């Protein structure tokens, strides 16, 4: 056959209507088991593949969820995988739009709107609350990982202050007092974790030990912070990083400076990304349950689109500390 097989060709091969073929290929109820078997066999023999663009245009609804993510984030990649699985389960498709060094949030969101996505799932957005509220007036918006206090933006996030507190409690329980924090940059999520560090240190009676070192969400940022900490006279005995990539950069800088991790300095990250689980890194870190975040985020969008929910929703999940090999009890001064 010279041209691409059509739905009519499959129907003619089996001897049923195109409507029946469409039901079978969509997995919809109606056709008998025997008809389903014959249609699927015929489609395979003819090499038929559904024209997704045509089928979407033919519907009144597009069933597209737009997802904005930072392509540099391993944690975002895990979240997207979970979002895709959940969207598949409820019959939606996912369109991705990425943030890069040369592509900002505004452009990423405009791309999703251009694709006529019915709802937007924004991973860790940095836009102002008012901007997100204005966007939510056009299309349902779910902010994942970031609190939004304005408009009808739905929110699914973890309690960052609890995650940082658990990290600090673990280190303090190991005898650490000189605990530094490597910042995650200017973003809203990074600011929440920085605030959680300050509050946690004050609650522990360690306000005088608060030390925040500039960083970002890259390994390079962690390496810069690590070199600064390693070279100083008042080197901390432990460091909490705002994210795993920064923590991995810290680890690299300390090892290059001849400092044993965790023998001489302990490190805790945040995200429990695939990097943290590698055997040669084995990073103690805070897990944010990406599967649960994805499930709640997709549900929030679907409730808006399919069930007509109007009221704003915020889901706050408790993170948990995952203990690995990058933390140890503090070594008393003078001990061998």
Short mmCIF file of C-alpha atoms in Angstrom, two decimals:
data_model
loop_
_atom_site.label_atom_id
_atom_site.label_comp_id
_atom_site.label_asym_id
_atom_site.label_seq_id
_atom_site.Cartn_x
_atom_site.Cartn_y
_atom_site.Cartn_z
CA UNK A 1 0.00 0.00 0.00
CA UNK A 2 1.59 3.26 -1.16
CA UNK A 3 -0.17 5.64 1.21
CA UNK A 4 -0.56 5.53 4.96
CA UNK A 5 -3.32 3.10 6.03
CA UNK A 6 -6.52 4.77 7.20
CA UNK A 7 -9.25 3.85 9.64
CA UNK A 8 -11.45 2.96 6.64
CA UNK A 9 -8.86 0.41 5.48
CA UNK A 10 -8.91 -1.39 8.83
CA UNK A 11 -12.73 -1.38 8.85
CA UNK A 12 -12.86 -2.80 5.29
CA UNK A 13 -10.37 -5.54 6.16
CA UNK A 14 -12.46 -6.70 9.14
CA UNK A 15 -15.89 -5.97 7.69
CA UNK A 16 -17.09 -3.66 10.46
CA UNK A 17 -17.88 0.04 10.70
CA UNK A 18 -15.22 2.70 11.20
CA UNK A 19 -16.99 3.60 14.47
CA UNK A 20 -16.38 0.07 15.77
CA UNK A 21 -12.72 0.24 14.76
CA UNK A 22 -12.39 3.59 16.53
CA UNK A 23 -13.90 2.16 19.73
CA UNK A 24 -11.50 -0.77 19.69
CA UNK A 25 -8.41 1.35 19.07
CA UNK A 26 -9.41 3.75 21.86
CA UNK A 27 -10.07 0.88 24.26
CA UNK A 28 -13.67 2.02 24.68
CA UNK A 29 -16.49 -0.39 25.65
CA UNK A 30 -18.93 -1.80 23.08
CA UNK A 31 -17.30 -4.19 20.57
CA UNK A 32 -17.13 -7.90 21.40
CA UNK A 33 -13.90 -9.63 22.34
CA UNK A 34 -13.81 -11.34 18.91
CA UNK A 35 -14.24 -8.03 17.09
CA UNK A 36 -11.49 -6.48 19.19
CA UNK A 37 -9.15 -9.32 18.31
CA UNK A 38 -9.84 -9.06 14.58
CA UNK A 39 -9.51 -5.27 14.52
CA UNK A 40 -6.20 -5.30 16.38
CA UNK A 41 -4.84 -8.02 14.10
CA UNK A 42 -5.91 -6.11 10.99
CA UNK A 43 -4.41 -2.86 12.28
CA UNK A 44 -1.11 -4.64 12.94
CA UNK A 45 -1.08 -6.30 9.53
CA UNK A 46 -1.81 -3.04 7.72
CA UNK A 47 0.63 -1.05 9.85
CA UNK A 48 -2.11 1.35 10.90
CA UNK A 49 -1.20 4.10 13.37
CA UNK A 50 -3.71 6.63 14.67
CA UNK A 51 -3.25 10.22 13.49
CA UNK A 52 -3.03 11.88 16.90
CA UNK A 53 -3.20 15.42 15.53
CA UNK A 54 -6.34 14.74 13.53
CA UNK A 55 -8.04 12.92 16.38
CA UNK A 56 -7.31 15.73 18.80
CA UNK A 57 -8.58 18.37 16.40
CA UNK A 58 -11.73 16.34 15.80
CA UNK A 59 -12.64 16.48 19.49
CA UNK A 60 -14.13 19.41 21.30
CA UNK A 61 -11.65 18.65 24.10
CA UNK A 62 -7.92 18.27 23.52
CA UNK A 63 -7.07 16.46 26.77
CA UNK A 64 -3.60 17.98 26.81
CA UNK A 65 -1.77 18.80 30.05
CA UNK A 66 1.10 21.23 29.61
CA UNK A 67 4.10 20.69 31.89
CA UNK A 68 6.86 23.23 32.42
CA UNK A 69 10.13 21.85 33.80
CA UNK A 70 13.77 22.78 34.23
CA UNK A 71 15.67 20.50 31.86
CA UNK A 72 18.72 20.70 34.16
CA UNK A 73 16.91 19.21 37.16
CA UNK A 74 17.11 15.46 37.75
CA UNK A 75 14.24 15.78 40.22
CA UNK A 76 12.03 17.45 37.61
CA UNK A 77 12.77 14.57 35.26
CA UNK A 78 11.50 12.13 37.88
CA UNK A 79 8.40 14.23 38.46
CA UNK A 80 7.63 14.34 34.74
CA UNK A 81 7.93 10.57 34.47
CA UNK A 82 5.37 10.20 37.27
CA UNK A 83 3.11 12.87 35.74
CA UNK A 84 3.17 11.08 32.40
CA UNK A 85 2.22 7.78 34.01
CA UNK A 86 -0.66 9.39 35.88
CA UNK A 87 -1.85 11.27 32.79
CA UNK A 88 -1.83 8.02 30.80
CA UNK A 89 -3.94 6.42 33.49
CA UNK A 90 -6.67 9.07 33.28
CA UNK A 91 -6.63 9.45 29.48
CA UNK A 92 -4.68 12.68 29.06
CA UNK A 93 -1.61 13.49 26.96
CA UNK A 94 1.36 15.54 28.19
CA UNK A 95 3.13 18.37 26.37
CA UNK A 96 6.53 19.40 27.78
CA UNK A 97 8.08 22.85 27.66
CA UNK A 98 11.54 23.32 29.12
CA UNK A 99 13.50 25.97 30.96
CA UNK A 100 17.14 26.33 29.96
CA UNK A 101 19.85 28.93 30.36
CA UNK A 102 18.46 30.67 27.28
CA UNK A 103 14.73 29.99 27.69
CA UNK A 104 12.79 31.58 30.54
CA UNK A 105 9.46 30.78 32.20
CA UNK A 106 7.46 33.26 30.15
CA UNK A 107 8.50 31.66 26.87
CA UNK A 108 8.00 28.13 28.22
CA UNK A 109 4.45 28.95 29.34
CA UNK A 110 3.59 30.71 26.07
CA UNK A 111 4.61 27.57 24.18
CA UNK A 112 2.19 25.47 26.23
CA UNK A 113 -0.59 27.97 25.61
CA UNK A 114 0.20 27.95 21.89
CA UNK A 115 -0.33 24.18 21.92
CA UNK A 116 -3.77 24.88 23.44
CA UNK A 117 -3.09 22.82 26.56
CA UNK A 118 -6.19 22.60 28.72
CA UNK A 119 -4.28 22.92 32.01
CA UNK A 120 -0.74 23.83 33.04
CA UNK A 121 1.39 21.94 35.57
CA UNK A 122 4.31 24.19 36.49
CA UNK A 123 7.25 22.59 38.29
CA UNK A 124 8.80 25.00 40.80
CA UNK A 125 7.74 28.22 39.04
CA UNK A 126 9.53 31.44 40.01
CA UNK A 127 7.01 33.91 38.55
CA UNK A 128 5.32 36.34 40.94
CA UNK A 129 2.09 35.22 42.58
CA UNK A 130 0.15 37.87 40.66
CA UNK A 131 1.49 36.61 37.33
CA UNK A 132 0.48 33.05 38.17
CA UNK A 133 -2.93 34.22 39.34
CA UNK A 134 -3.46 36.04 36.03
CA UNK A 135 -2.47 32.89 34.16
CA UNK A 136 -4.91 30.82 36.24
CA UNK A 137 -7.70 33.15 35.14
CA UNK A 138 -7.10 31.91 31.58
CA UNK A 139 -6.48 28.20 32.15
CA UNK A 140 -6.27 25.89 35.19
CA UNK A 141 -2.80 26.11 36.75
CA UNK A 142 -1.18 23.72 39.22
CA UNK A 143 2.00 24.89 40.93
CA UNK A 144 4.10 21.89 41.96
CA UNK A 145 6.64 22.40 44.73
CA UNK A 146 5.92 26.08 45.27
CA UNK A 147 3.38 27.90 47.41
CA UNK A 148 1.20 30.50 45.66
CA UNK A 149 -0.96 32.76 47.79
CA UNK A 150 -2.91 34.59 45.07
CA UNK A 151 -5.74 33.76 42.71
CA UNK A 152 -7.10 30.32 41.83
CA UNK A 153 -3.75 28.56 41.42
CA UNK A 154 -3.86 25.01 42.76
CA UNK A 155 -0.78 23.98 44.74
CA UNK A 156 0.88 20.63 45.36
CA UNK A 157 4.05 20.84 47.42
CA UNK A 158 6.00 19.38 50.27
CA UNK A 159 6.52 21.21 53.57
CA UNK A 160 10.06 22.48 52.98
CA UNK A 161 10.45 23.72 56.55
CA UNK A 162 9.80 20.17 57.79
CA UNK A 163 12.35 18.71 55.36
CA UNK A 164 15.06 21.15 56.42
CA UNK A 165 14.16 20.66 60.09
CA UNK A 166 14.57 16.90 59.76
CA UNK A 167 17.98 17.42 58.18
CA UNK A 168 19.06 19.72 61.00
CA UNK A 169 17.66 17.43 63.71
CA UNK A 170 19.65 14.54 62.26
CA UNK A 171 22.90 16.51 62.24
CA UNK A 172 22.33 17.97 65.70
CA UNK A 173 21.62 14.46 66.99
CA UNK A 174 25.02 13.50 65.61
CA UNK A 175 26.62 16.25 67.70
CA UNK A 176 27.00 18.89 64.99
CA UNK A 177 26.61 22.55 65.90
CA UNK A 178 28.57 24.37 63.20
CA UNK A 179 26.09 23.61 60.43
CA UNK A 180 26.24 25.77 57.30
CA UNK A 181 23.61 26.07 54.57
CA UNK A 182 24.37 26.38 50.86
CA UNK A 183 21.68 28.50 49.25
CA UNK A 184 19.75 27.49 46.15
CA UNK A 185 19.65 30.90 44.49
CA UNK A 186 16.92 33.50 44.04
CA UNK A 187 13.94 31.22 43.41
CA UNK A 188 10.87 30.99 45.62
CA UNK A 189 11.53 27.34 46.54
CA UNK A 190 15.14 28.13 47.47
CA UNK A 191 13.94 31.02 49.63
CA UNK A 192 11.56 28.71 51.53
CA UNK A 193 14.37 26.26 52.28
CA UNK A 194 16.71 29.06 53.33
CA UNK A 195 14.04 30.35 55.70
CA UNK A 196 13.54 26.83 57.05
CA UNK A 197 17.27 26.61 57.83
CA UNK A 198 17.29 29.91 59.74
CA UNK A 199 14.17 28.99 61.71
CA UNK A 200 15.47 25.51 62.50
CA UNK A 201 18.83 26.77 63.74
CA UNK A 202 17.11 29.33 65.98
CA UNK A 203 14.77 26.71 67.44
CA UNK A 204 17.79 24.56 68.25
CA UNK A 205 19.48 27.44 70.08
CA UNK A 206 22.11 27.76 67.35
CA UNK A 207 21.29 31.26 66.07
CA UNK A 208 24.92 32.26 66.55
CA UNK A 209 26.04 29.44 64.23
CA UNK A 210 23.84 30.43 61.27
CA UNK A 211 25.94 30.59 58.13
CA UNK A 212 24.48 30.84 54.63
CA UNK A 213 26.80 30.45 51.65
CA UNK A 214 25.71 31.54 48.15
CA UNK A 215 24.87 28.70 45.79
CA UNK A 216 22.38 27.76 43.09
CA UNK A 217 20.84 24.61 41.59
CA UNK A 218 23.93 23.30 39.81
CA UNK A 219 26.97 21.20 40.66
CA UNK A 220 29.14 24.19 39.74
CA UNK A 221 27.41 26.32 42.35
CA UNK A 222 28.04 23.65 44.95
CA UNK A 223 31.69 23.41 43.96
CA UNK A 224 32.15 27.17 44.40
CA UNK A 225 30.52 27.05 47.82
CA UNK A 226 32.61 24.02 48.77
CA UNK A 227 35.88 25.70 47.85
CA UNK A 228 34.89 28.72 49.94
CA UNK A 229 34.01 26.58 52.97
CA UNK A 230 37.08 24.34 52.66
CA UNK A 231 39.46 27.31 52.53
CA UNK A 232 38.07 29.09 55.58
CA UNK A 233 39.45 28.82 59.12
CA UNK A 234 36.00 28.37 60.64
CA UNK A 235 35.07 25.38 58.53
CA UNK A 236 31.71 23.87 59.52
CA UNK A 237 31.42 20.24 60.56
CA UNK A 238 28.28 19.77 58.45
CA UNK A 239 26.50 21.39 55.51
CA UNK A 240 22.90 21.26 54.34
CA UNK A 241 22.47 22.03 50.64
CA UNK A 242 19.29 23.45 49.12
CA UNK A 243 19.26 20.72 46.45
CA UNK A 244 21.04 17.51 45.50
CA UNK A 245 23.00 18.90 42.56
CA UNK A 246 24.52 21.55 44.80
CA UNK A 247 25.29 18.87 47.41
CA UNK A 248 27.12 16.76 44.82
CA UNK A 249 29.21 19.79 43.87
CA UNK A 250 30.02 20.34 47.54
CA UNK A 251 31.13 16.73 47.87
CA UNK A 252 33.42 17.08 44.86
CA UNK A 253 35.03 20.28 46.19
CA UNK A 254 35.64 18.79 49.64
CA UNK A 255 37.17 15.63 48.25
CA UNK A 256 39.46 17.67 45.99
CA UNK A 257 40.50 19.69 49.06
CA UNK A 258 41.42 16.48 50.87
CA UNK A 259 38.45 16.56 53.26
CA UNK A 260 36.84 13.20 53.96
CA UNK A 261 33.05 12.99 53.61
CA UNK A 262 31.61 12.23 56.11
CA UNK A 263 34.71 11.68 58.29
CA UNK A 264 35.62 15.37 58.44
CA UNK A 265 32.48 17.02 57.12
CA UNK A 266 28.91 15.76 56.70
CA UNK A 267 26.63 16.71 53.81
CA UNK A 268 22.85 16.58 53.38
CA UNK A 269 21.08 17.34 50.11
CA UNK A 270 17.46 17.94 49.16
CA UNK A 271 15.30 16.14 46.52
CA UNK A 272 16.48 12.50 46.74
CA UNK A 273 17.22 12.56 43.02
CA UNK A 274 18.82 9.74 41.05
CA UNK A 275 22.20 11.39 41.66
CA UNK A 276 21.83 10.92 45.42
CA UNK A 277 21.24 7.19 45.03
CA UNK A 278 24.41 6.42 43.07
CA UNK A 279 26.69 4.13 45.08
CA UNK A 280 29.75 6.39 44.89
CA UNK A 281 27.71 9.40 46.07
CA UNK A 282 25.31 7.77 48.55
CA UNK A 283 23.93 11.11 49.69
CA UNK A 284 21.75 11.62 52.75
CA UNK A 285 18.92 13.77 51.44
CA UNK A 286 15.27 14.79 51.75
CA UNK A 287 12.75 12.81 49.70
CA UNK A 288 9.74 14.73 48.32
CA UNK A 289 7.67 11.75 47.10
CA UNK A 290 7.45 12.66 43.38
CA UNK A 291 4.86 9.94 42.73
CA UNK A 292 2.44 11.43 45.27
CA UNK A 293 3.06 14.98 44.02
CA UNK A 294 2.39 13.90 40.44
CA UNK A 295 -0.79 12.04 41.36
CA UNK A 296 -2.21 15.01 43.29
CA UNK A 297 -1.21 17.49 40.56
CA UNK A 298 -2.84 15.55 37.73
CA UNK A 299 -5.92 14.97 39.88
CA UNK A 300 -6.16 18.70 40.59
CA UNK A 301 -6.10 19.49 36.86
CA UNK A 302 -8.59 16.76 35.97
CA UNK A 303 -10.99 17.86 38.72
CA UNK A 304 -10.98 21.36 37.24
CA UNK A 305 -11.44 20.13 33.67
CA UNK A 306 -13.74 17.14 34.04
CA UNK A 307 -15.61 17.74 37.29
CA UNK A 308 -15.99 21.51 37.27
CA UNK A 309 -14.24 22.13 40.57
CA UNK A 310 -13.99 25.89 41.22
CA UNK A 311 -12.50 26.25 44.68
CA UNK A 312 -8.74 26.53 45.08
CA UNK A 313 -6.90 23.45 46.35
CA UNK A 314 -3.57 23.15 48.19
CA UNK A 315 -2.02 19.78 49.04
CA UNK A 316 0.97 19.84 51.40
CA UNK A 317 2.90 16.57 51.75
CA UNK A 318 5.41 15.78 54.47
CA UNK A 319 8.91 15.06 53.14
CA UNK A 320 11.16 12.48 54.77
CA UNK A 321 14.87 12.28 55.39
CA UNK A 322 16.62 9.38 53.64
CA UNK A 323 19.78 8.34 55.49
CA UNK A 324 22.78 7.27 53.47
CA UNK A 325 26.55 7.47 53.89
CA UNK A 326 27.28 11.22 53.63
CA UNK A 327 26.63 12.01 57.32
CA UNK A 328 28.38 10.83 60.47
CA UNK A 329 28.77 11.80 64.10
CA UNK A 330 30.91 14.83 64.69
CA UNK A 331 34.53 14.10 65.51
CA UNK A 332 35.51 15.95 68.76
CA UNK A 333 38.47 18.28 68.40
CA UNK A 334 41.68 16.55 69.33
CA UNK A 335 40.25 13.09 68.77
CA UNK A 336 42.25 10.77 66.56
#
